[in-house]
PDB file of C-alpha atoms in Angstrom:
ATOM      1  CA  MET A   1      12.519 156.692  43.065  1.00 42.00           C
ATOM      2  CA  MET A   2      12.544 155.315  39.553  1.00 44.00           C
ATOM      3  CA  LYS A   3      13.532 157.332  37.037  1.00 45.00           C
ATOM      4  CA  VAL A   4      13.290 157.062  33.161  1.00 44.00           C
ATOM      5  CA  ASN A   5      14.964 158.836  30.933  1.00 44.00           C
ATOM      6  CA  ILE A   6      12.398 160.827  28.004  1.00 44.00           C
ATOM      7  CA  CYS A   7      13.145 159.771  24.731  1.00 43.00           C
ATOM      8  CA  ARG A   8      14.860 162.903  23.174  1.00 43.00           C
ATOM      9  CA  LYS A   9      12.633 161.319  19.468  1.00 45.00           C
ATOM     10  CA  CYS A  10       9.303 161.011  21.074  1.00 50.00           C
ATOM     11  CA  ARG A  11       7.639 164.132  20.897  1.00 52.00           C
ATOM     12  CA  ILE A  12       3.558 164.704  21.515  1.00 54.00           C
ATOM     13  CA  CYS A  13       1.559 166.924  19.048  1.00 54.00           C
ATOM     14  CA  VAL A  14      -1.645 166.916  19.740  1.00 53.00           C
ATOM     15  CA  SER A  15      -3.003 170.188  19.001  1.00 55.00           C
ATOM     16  CA  GLY A  16       0.065 171.946  17.534  1.00 63.00           C
ATOM     17  CA  PHE A  17       2.813 172.174  20.656  1.00 71.00           C
ATOM     18  CA  PRO A  18       5.808 172.397  19.335  1.00 72.00           C
ATOM     19  CA  ASN A  19       8.778 170.077  20.503  1.00 82.00           C
ATOM     20  CA  VAL A  20       6.502 168.310  23.655  1.00 89.00           C
ATOM     21  CA  VAL A  21       8.144 165.924  24.819  1.00 91.00           C
ATOM     22  CA  GLY A  22       6.079 164.622  27.734  1.00 92.00           C
ATOM     23  CA  CYS A  23       3.158 165.870  29.995  1.00 95.00           C
ATOM     24  CA  VAL A  24       3.610 165.792  33.684  1.00 97.00           C
ATOM     25  CA  ASP A  25       1.556 165.682  37.074  1.00 97.00           C
ATOM     26  CA  GLY A  26       1.094 164.384  40.388  1.00 97.00           C
ATOM     27  CA  THR A  27      -1.462 161.382  41.334  1.00 97.00           C
ATOM     28  CA  GLN A  28      -2.340 160.695  44.545  1.00 97.00           C
ATOM     29  CA  ILE A  29      -2.040 157.117  45.561  1.00 98.00           C
ATOM     30  CA  LYS A  30      -4.489 156.270  48.668  1.00 97.00           C
ATOM     31  CA  ILE A  31      -2.252 154.009  51.358  1.00 97.00           C
ATOM     32  CA  LYS A  32      -3.524 153.470  55.161  1.00 96.00           C
ATOM     33  CA  ALA A  33      -2.241 155.897  57.675  1.00 96.00           C
ATOM     34  CA  PRO A  34       1.561 155.453  58.730  1.00 95.00           C
ATOM     35  CA  ASN A  35       2.836 155.004  62.048  1.00 93.00           C
ATOM     36  CA  VAL A  36       5.713 157.841  61.971  1.00 93.00           C
ATOM     37  CA  ASN A  37       4.803 161.244  60.455  1.00 93.00           C
ATOM     38  CA  GLU A  38       1.378 160.256  59.882  1.00 95.00           C
ATOM     39  CA  GLY A  39       0.143 164.051  59.146  1.00 95.00           C
ATOM     40  CA  GLU A  40       2.456 164.920  56.012  1.00 96.00           C
ATOM     41  CA  TYR A  41       1.458 162.107  54.609  1.00 97.00           C
ATOM     42  CA  VAL A  42      -2.356 163.784  55.046  1.00 97.00           C
ATOM     43  CA  ASN A  43      -3.492 165.567  51.812  1.00 96.00           C
ATOM     44  CA  ARG A  44      -5.445 168.404  50.773  1.00 94.00           C
ATOM     45  CA  LYS A  45      -8.410 166.170  50.317  1.00 94.00           C
ATOM     46  CA  GLY A  46      -8.150 164.659  54.080  1.00 96.00           C
ATOM     47  CA  PHE A  47      -6.951 161.064  53.348  1.00 96.00           C
ATOM     48  CA  HIS A  48      -3.969 159.886  53.821  1.00 97.00           C
ATOM     49  CA  SER A  49      -1.487 158.826  50.521  1.00 98.00           C
ATOM     50  CA  LEU A  50       1.497 159.572  48.310  1.00 98.00           C
ATOM     51  CA  ASN A  51       2.146 162.377  45.682  1.00 98.00           C
ATOM     52  CA  VAL A  52       3.176 160.536  42.714  1.00 98.00           C
ATOM     53  CA  GLN A  53       4.860 162.540  40.040  1.00 98.00           C
ATOM     54  CA  MET A  54       4.739 160.978  36.432  1.00 97.00           C
ATOM     55  CA  VAL A  55       5.497 161.897  33.058  1.00 96.00           C
ATOM     56  CA  CYS A  56       3.791 160.646  30.009  1.00 94.00           C
ATOM     57  CA  GLY A  57       4.382 159.826  26.405  1.00 88.00           C
ATOM     58  CA  PRO A  58       1.472 159.982  23.655  1.00 85.00           C
ATOM     59  CA  ASP A  59       1.008 156.296  23.668  1.00 87.00           C
ATOM     60  CA  PHE A  60      -0.176 156.400  27.415  1.00 91.00           C
ATOM     61  CA  CYS A  61       3.150 155.284  28.439  1.00 93.00           C
ATOM     62  CA  ILE A  62       5.292 156.760  31.732  1.00 96.00           C
ATOM     63  CA  THR A  63       8.535 158.296  31.082  1.00 94.00           C
ATOM     64  CA  ASN A  64       9.636 159.294  34.073  1.00 96.00           C
ATOM     65  CA  VAL A  65       8.298 158.535  37.552  1.00 97.00           C
ATOM     66  CA  VAL A  66       9.003 159.833  41.273  1.00 97.00           C
ATOM     67  CA  ALA A  67       7.726 158.031  43.998  1.00 97.00           C
ATOM     68  CA  LYS A  68       8.418 158.883  47.231  1.00 96.00           C
ATOM     69  CA  TRP A  69       7.312 161.868  48.800  1.00 97.00           C
ATOM     70  CA  PRO A  70       4.004 162.511  51.187  1.00 97.00           C
ATOM     71  CA  GLY A  71       0.840 163.593  49.828  1.00 97.00           C
ATOM     72  CA  SER A  72       0.536 166.772  51.363  1.00 97.00           C
ATOM     73  CA  VAL A  73       3.391 168.160  49.372  1.00 97.00           C
ATOM     74  CA  HIS A  74       2.817 169.825  46.206  1.00 96.00           C
ATOM     75  CA  ASP A  75       3.509 169.078  42.972  1.00 97.00           C
ATOM     76  CA  SER A  76       5.932 172.160  42.016  1.00 96.00           C
ATOM     77  CA  ARG A  77       8.274 170.885  44.582  1.00 97.00           C
ATOM     78  CA  ILE A  78       8.546 167.838  43.830  1.00 97.00           C
ATOM     79  CA  PHE A  79       9.286 168.738  40.096  1.00 97.00           C
ATOM     80  CA  LYS A  80      11.837 171.477  41.400  1.00 96.00           C
ATOM     81  CA  GLU A  81      13.752 168.648  42.994  1.00 96.00           C
ATOM     82  CA  SER A  82      13.696 165.645  41.058  1.00 96.00           C
ATOM     83  CA  VAL A  83      16.312 164.674  39.042  1.00 95.00           C
ATOM     84  CA  LEU A  84      14.232 165.515  35.684  1.00 95.00           C
ATOM     85  CA  CYS A  85      13.965 169.384  36.110  1.00 96.00           C
ATOM     86  CA  ARG A  86      18.128 169.280  36.723  1.00 95.00           C
ATOM     87  CA  GLU A  87      18.133 167.654  33.511  1.00 95.00           C
ATOM     88  CA  PHE A  88      16.542 170.553  32.001  1.00 94.00           C
ATOM     89  CA  GLU A  89      17.967 172.846  33.633  1.00 94.00           C
ATOM     90  CA  ASN A  90      20.722 171.667  32.325  1.00 94.00           C
ATOM     91  CA  GLY A  91      20.074 171.375  28.761  1.00 91.00           C
ATOM     92  CA  HIS A  92      20.445 167.353  28.909  1.00 92.00           C
ATOM     93  CA  ILE A  93      17.181 166.805  27.363  1.00 90.00           C
ATOM     94  CA  GLN A  94      15.973 169.058  24.605  1.00 87.00           C
ATOM     95  CA  GLY A  95      11.646 169.960  24.650  1.00 88.00           C
ATOM     96  CA  MET A  96       9.077 171.424  26.896  1.00 91.00           C
ATOM     97  CA  LEU A  97       6.872 169.473  29.284  1.00 94.00           C
ATOM     98  CA  LEU A  98       3.143 170.406  29.764  1.00 95.00           C
ATOM     99  CA  GLY A  99       2.036 171.090  33.091  1.00 96.00           C
ATOM    100  CA  ASP A 100      -0.801 172.465  34.913  1.00 95.00           C
ATOM    101  CA  SER A 101      -1.039 176.373  36.907  1.00 93.00           C
ATOM    102  CA  GLY A 102       0.143 174.530  40.250  1.00 93.00           C
ATOM    103  CA  TYR A 103       3.237 174.574  38.663  1.00 96.00           C
ATOM    104  CA  SER A 104       6.331 176.959  37.717  1.00 93.00           C
ATOM    105  CA  LEU A 105       6.162 178.171  33.945  1.00 94.00           C
ATOM    106  CA  LYS A 106       9.789 177.778  32.608  1.00 94.00           C
ATOM    107  CA  THR A 107      11.331 177.841  29.196  1.00 92.00           C
ATOM    108  CA  TYR A 108      10.792 173.894  29.664  1.00 94.00           C
ATOM    109  CA  LEU A 109       7.806 173.861  31.217  1.00 95.00           C
ATOM    110  CA  MET A 110       4.435 175.401  29.794  1.00 94.00           C
ATOM    111  CA  THR A 111       1.594 176.300  32.042  1.00 95.00           C
ATOM    112  CA  PRO A 112      -1.467 177.243  30.815  1.00 94.00           C
ATOM    113  CA  TYR A 113      -2.530 181.526  31.366  1.00 93.00           C
ATOM    114  CA  LEU A 114      -3.768 182.385  34.712  1.00 91.00           C
ATOM    115  CA  ASN A 115      -6.171 184.652  33.198  1.00 88.00           C
ATOM    116  CA  PRO A 116      -6.359 184.933  29.548  1.00 89.00           C
ATOM    117  CA  THR A 117      -7.816 188.570  28.125  1.00 90.00           C
ATOM    118  CA  GLU A 118      -6.872 187.824  24.455  1.00 90.00           C
ATOM    119  CA  ALA A 119      -8.502 185.325  21.979  1.00 91.00           C
ATOM    120  CA  HIS A 120      -4.522 183.591  20.886  1.00 89.00           C
ATOM    121  CA  MET A 121      -4.476 182.881  24.808  1.00 91.00           C
ATOM    122  CA  GLN A 122      -7.835 181.428  25.423  1.00 91.00           C
ATOM    123  CA  ARG A 123      -6.734 179.290  22.647  1.00 89.00           C
ATOM    124  CA  TYR A 124      -3.242 178.403  23.518  1.00 90.00           C
ATOM    125  CA  ASN A 125      -5.165 177.658  27.022  1.00 91.00           C
ATOM    126  CA  THR A 126      -7.433 174.942  24.793  1.00 90.00           C
ATOM    127  CA  ALA A 127      -4.536 173.700  23.117  1.00 88.00           C
ATOM    128  CA  HIS A 128      -2.879 173.201  25.716  1.00 91.00           C
ATOM    129  CA  CYS A 129      -5.445 171.481  27.782  1.00 91.00           C
ATOM    130  CA  ARG A 130      -5.860 169.021  24.777  1.00 89.00           C
ATOM    131  CA  THR A 131      -2.323 167.975  24.625  1.00 90.00           C
ATOM    132  CA  ARG A 132      -2.036 167.866  28.640  1.00 92.00           C
ATOM    133  CA  VAL A 133      -4.916 165.973  29.255  1.00 92.00           C
ATOM    134  CA  LEU A 134      -2.788 162.183  27.712  1.00 93.00           C
ATOM    135  CA  ILE A 135      -1.418 162.272  31.552  1.00 96.00           C
ATOM    136  CA  GLU A 136      -4.992 162.089  33.034  1.00 95.00           C
ATOM    137  CA  GLN A 137      -6.464 159.828  30.267  1.00 94.00           C
ATOM    138  CA  THR A 138      -2.102 157.383  31.512  1.00 95.00           C
ATOM    139  CA  PHE A 139      -3.494 157.636  35.320  1.00 96.00           C
ATOM    140  CA  GLY A 140      -6.989 156.457  34.719  1.00 94.00           C
ATOM    141  CA  VAL A 141      -5.228 153.412  32.399  1.00 94.00           C
ATOM    142  CA  LEU A 142      -2.872 153.146  35.510  1.00 96.00           C
ATOM    143  CA  LYS A 143      -5.146 152.593  37.666  1.00 95.00           C
ATOM    144  CA  ARG A 144      -8.002 150.596  35.674  1.00 93.00           C
ATOM    145  CA  ARG A 145      -5.294 147.907  35.478  1.00 93.00           C
ATOM    146  CA  PHE A 146      -3.813 147.975  38.464  1.00 95.00           C
ATOM    147  CA  SER A 147      -6.922 148.627  40.801  1.00 94.00           C
ATOM    148  CA  CYS A 148      -4.835 148.820  44.238  1.00 95.00           C
ATOM    149  CA  LEU A 149      -3.379 152.292  43.453  1.00 96.00           C
ATOM    150  CA  HIS A 150      -7.060 153.350  42.620  1.00 92.00           C
ATOM    151  CA  SER A 151      -8.546 152.362  46.429  1.00 93.00           C
ATOM    152  CA  GLU A 152      -6.193 151.776  49.142  1.00 94.00           C
ATOM    153  CA  LEU A 153      -2.566 150.058  49.589  1.00 96.00           C
ATOM    154  CA  ARG A 154      -2.574 148.622  52.925  1.00 95.00           C
ATOM    155  CA  LEU A 155       1.474 149.021  53.288  1.00 96.00           C
ATOM    156  CA  SER A 156       4.063 151.031  54.546  1.00 96.00           C
ATOM    157  CA  PRO A 157       5.039 154.470  52.741  1.00 96.00           C
ATOM    158  CA  GLN A 158       8.423 152.850  51.947  1.00 96.00           C
ATOM    159  CA  ARG A 159       6.658 149.757  50.562  1.00 97.00           C
ATOM    160  CA  ALA A 160       3.908 151.523  48.448  1.00 97.00           C
ATOM    161  CA  CYS A 161       6.722 153.461  46.537  1.00 97.00           C
ATOM    162  CA  VAL A 162       7.891 150.520  45.856  1.00 96.00           C
ATOM    163  CA  ALA A 163       4.480 148.735  45.028  1.00 97.00           C
ATOM    164  CA  VAL A 164       4.236 151.969  42.807  1.00 97.00           C
ATOM    165  CA  VAL A 165       6.709 151.662  40.971  1.00 96.00           C
ATOM    166  CA  ALA A 166       6.413 148.374  40.241  1.00 96.00           C
ATOM    167  CA  CYS A 167       2.925 148.874  38.688  1.00 96.00           C
ATOM    168  CA  CYS A 168       4.696 151.712  36.255  1.00 96.00           C
ATOM    169  CA  VAL A 169       7.340 148.994  35.740  1.00 96.00           C
ATOM    170  CA  LEU A 170       4.689 146.261  34.490  1.00 95.00           C
ATOM    171  CA  HIS A 171       2.319 149.159  32.812  1.00 95.00           C
ATOM    172  CA  ASN A 172       4.867 150.060  30.388  1.00 95.00           C
ATOM    173  CA  ILE A 173       5.335 146.057  29.596  1.00 94.00           C
ATOM    174  CA  GLY A 174       1.617 145.981  28.744  1.00 93.00           C
ATOM    175  CA  ILE A 175       2.273 149.462  26.729  1.00 91.00           C
ATOM    176  CA  ASN A 176       4.726 148.119  24.546  1.00 90.00           C
ATOM    177  CA  ARG A 177       3.107 144.343  23.988  1.00 91.00           C
ATOM    178  CA  GLY A 178      -0.437 146.011  22.666  1.00 87.00           C
ATOM    179  CA  ASP A 179      -2.161 145.232  25.942  1.00 81.00           C
ATOM    180  CA  ILE A 180      -3.774 148.485  26.460  1.00 67.00           C
ATOM    181  CA  ILE A 181      -6.743 149.445  28.840  1.00 67.00           C
ATOM    182  CA  SER A 182      -9.526 151.889  27.113  1.00 62.00           C
ATOM    183  CA  ASN A 183      -9.244 155.195  28.530  1.00 57.00           C
ATOM    184  CA  SER A 184     -13.402 155.919  27.941  1.00 51.00           C
ATOM    185  CA  ASP A 185     -14.376 155.890  31.575  1.00 45.00           C
ATOM    186  CA  ASP A 186     -14.782 159.756  31.986  1.00 41.00           C
ATOM    187  CA  ASN A 187     -14.969 159.059  36.070  1.00 38.00           C
ATOM    188  CA  ASP A 188     -11.029 158.801  35.727  1.00 38.00           C
ATOM    189  CA  LEU A 189      -9.868 160.953  32.739  1.00 36.00           C
ATOM    190  CA  ASN A 190     -10.546 164.409  31.224  1.00 36.00           C
ATOM    191  CA  VAL A 191     -10.691 165.691  35.475  1.00 33.00           C
ATOM    192  CA  ALA A 192      -8.155 168.004  36.395  1.00 36.00           C
ATOM    193  CA  GLU A 193      -7.857 168.438  39.758  1.00 38.00           C
ATOM    194  CA  ASP A 194      -7.826 171.843  41.657  1.00 37.00           C
ATOM    195  CA  VAL A 195      -4.318 173.660  42.122  1.00 40.00           C
ATOM    196  CA  ASP A 196      -3.467 177.191  43.101  1.00 43.00           C
ATOM    197  CA  GLY A 197      -1.861 178.498  40.511  1.00 44.00           C
ATOM    198  CA  VAL A 198       2.225 179.500  40.746  1.00 45.00           C
ATOM    199  CA  VAL A 199       3.529 182.213  39.482  1.00 42.00           C
ATOM    200  CA  ASP A 200       7.434 182.747  38.709  1.00 43.00           C
ATOM    201  CA  MET A 201       8.916 185.809  38.032  1.00 40.00           C
ATOM    202  CA  GLY A 202      12.089 184.233  36.589  1.00 44.00           C
ATOM    203  CA  GLY A 203      13.862 182.923  33.922  1.00 55.00           C
ATOM    204  CA  ASN A 204      12.058 183.653  30.543  1.00 78.00           C
ATOM    205  CA  GLY A 205       9.383 181.606  30.276  1.00 85.00           C
ATOM    206  CA  LYS A 206       6.564 184.026  29.891  1.00 85.00           C
ATOM    207  CA  THR A 207       9.008 184.690  26.611  1.00 86.00           C
ATOM    208  CA  VAL A 208       8.315 181.004  25.130  1.00 84.00           C
ATOM    209  CA  ARG A 209       4.913 180.761  26.129  1.00 87.00           C
ATOM    210  CA  ASP A 210       3.839 184.267  25.042  1.00 84.00           C
ATOM    211  CA  HIS A 211       5.753 183.535  21.556  1.00 81.00           C
ATOM    212  CA  ILE A 212       3.582 180.112  21.427  1.00 80.00           C
ATOM    213  CA  ALA A 213       0.693 181.339  21.623  1.00 79.00           C
ATOM    214  CA  PRO A 214       0.494 183.921  18.848  1.00 75.00           C
ATOM    215  CA  SER A 215       2.456 181.269  16.516  1.00 62.00           C
ATOM    216  CA  ASN A 216      -0.169 178.567  17.042  1.00 55.00           C
ATOM    217  CA  THR A 217      -3.228 181.855  16.539  1.00 46.00           C
ATOM    218  CA  SER A 218      -2.418 182.946  13.241  1.00 49.00           C
ATOM    219  CA  LYS A 219      -2.310 178.686  12.289  1.00 50.00           C
ATOM    220  CA  CYS A 220      -5.412 178.651  13.821  1.00 45.00           C
ATOM    221  CA  ILE A 221      -6.368 181.816  11.694  1.00 39.00           C
ATOM    222  CA  SER A 222      -4.867 180.638   8.767  1.00 45.00           C
ATOM    223  CA  LEU A 223      -6.726 177.626   8.803  1.00 46.00           C
ATOM    224  CA  MET A 224      -9.391 179.429  10.001  1.00 46.00           C
ATOM    225  CA  SER A 225      -9.583 181.772   7.037  1.00 44.00           C
ATOM    226  CA  LEU A 226      -9.499 179.108   4.278  1.00 45.00           C
ATOM    227  CA  LEU A 227     -12.557 177.064   5.540  1.00 48.00           C
ATOM    228  CA  LEU A 228     -14.379 180.673   5.065  1.00 46.00           C
ATOM    229  CA  PHE A 229     -13.116 180.806   2.193  1.00 47.00           C
ATOM    230  CA  LEU A 230     -14.399 177.527   0.690  1.00 50.00           C
ATOM    231  CA  LEU A 231     -17.397 177.797   2.619  1.00 52.00           C
ATOM    232  CA  GLY A 232     -18.262 181.289   0.843  1.00 54.00           C
ATOM    233  CA  GLY A 233     -17.339 179.265  -2.646  1.00 52.00           C
ATOM    234  CA  PHE A 234     -19.717 176.555  -1.921  1.00 51.00           C
ATOM    235  CA  LEU A 235     -22.937 178.714  -0.748  1.00 48.00           C
ATOM    236  CA  SER A 236     -21.599 181.010  -3.960  1.00 53.00           C
ATOM    237  CA  ALA A 237     -21.837 177.756  -6.064  1.00 52.00           C
ATOM    238  CA  ILE A 238     -25.246 176.764  -4.179  1.00 50.00           C
ATOM    239  CA  CYS A 239     -26.800 180.341  -4.555  1.00 51.00           C
ATOM    240  CA  TRP A 240     -25.760 180.441  -8.818  1.00 50.00           C
ATOM    241  CA  THR A 241     -26.919 177.568  -8.905  1.00 52.00           C
ATOM    242  CA  GLY A 242     -30.402 177.856  -7.516  1.00 52.00           C
ATOM    243  CA  THR A 243     -30.291 180.812  -9.599  1.00 48.00           C
ATOM    244  CA  LEU A 244     -29.973 179.565 -12.617  1.00 50.00           C
ATOM    245  CA  VAL A 245     -32.386 176.314 -12.055  1.00 50.00           C
ATOM    246  CA  LEU A 246     -34.950 179.248 -10.864  1.00 51.00           C
ATOM    247  CA  VAL A 247     -34.110 181.437 -14.322  1.00 46.00           C
ATOM    248  CA  HIS A 248     -34.687 178.340 -16.295  1.00 55.00           C
ATOM    249  CA  ALA A 249     -37.483 177.136 -14.687  1.00 57.00           C
ATOM    250  CA  VAL A 250     -39.215 180.579 -15.340  1.00 47.00           C
ATOM    251  CA  LEU A 251     -38.603 181.095 -19.092  1.00 52.00           C
ATOM    252  CA  HIS A 252     -39.596 177.640 -19.012  1.00 55.00           C
ATOM    253  CA  GLU A 253     -42.812 178.833 -17.956  1.00 55.00           C
ATOM    254  CA  ALA A 254     -43.299 181.495 -20.319  1.00 50.00           C
ATOM    255  CA  SER A 255     -42.234 179.669 -22.821  1.00 56.00           C
ATOM    256  CA  SER A 256     -45.431 177.458 -21.963  1.00 55.00           C
ATOM    257  CA  ASP A 257     -47.295 180.208 -21.486  1.00 50.00           C
ATOM    258  CA  SER A 258     -46.614 181.489 -25.241  1.00 48.00           C
ATOM    259  CA  GLY A 259     -47.200 178.930 -26.387  1.00 49.00           C
ATOM    260  CA  ARG A 260     -50.546 178.383 -24.805  1.00 46.00           C
ATOM    261  CA  TRP A 261     -51.885 182.002 -25.904  1.00 43.00           C
ATOM    262  CA  GLY A 262     -50.238 181.339 -28.916  1.00 44.00           C
TER     263      GLY A 262
END
């Protein structure tokens, strides 16, 4: 397992989410069928893989990776048993992660509303999606940089884990040196895997999420009101300008007629 501490000063601000230190998700890395415990490595899509958890920052840099779990293991279990989770639980990391609905809602892990019934919930989900897509883009950049992660690792599970971590380290070195691969491939990016929602009834993650959603909504409403006000003023100016032009044309026509018949 590779663990890189999340930078306390790194914050992601894409769609108005406060104090986000990273986006978390798991990605399936295809491997050859192992000789031992073969069934555990068959994921829900039917092929042998590792389920690798990663956390990314705003520049596609991988700040945390856990590469040791078979493909059949759920994302939520990997996170729950990770060192990263314990660090958040113990308050060693200040801030929050964004994850999909496959994760349990926590005070430090924000997930989308499963059934948004109000406008501010829908706007929250939109902002959440626009920010969390960074991890999907990071997977795309990483797998295009190292095609072996996109095709298949012809290695044992243990060696495959080492190879994945090595690729992540080299990827970060490339990012730090400005060697960035374009993330324009729509086949790899912006497409989240289908997951079953996990609802956490404990803690007060729901309270935190319900506090964030209206806050973002009020900002959106204020911005929208300002835009509508400016648009209304612009349209009013156009109307007044058109009216003045029309009046001027009528007066000019009237004066011409009076001159013609005088």
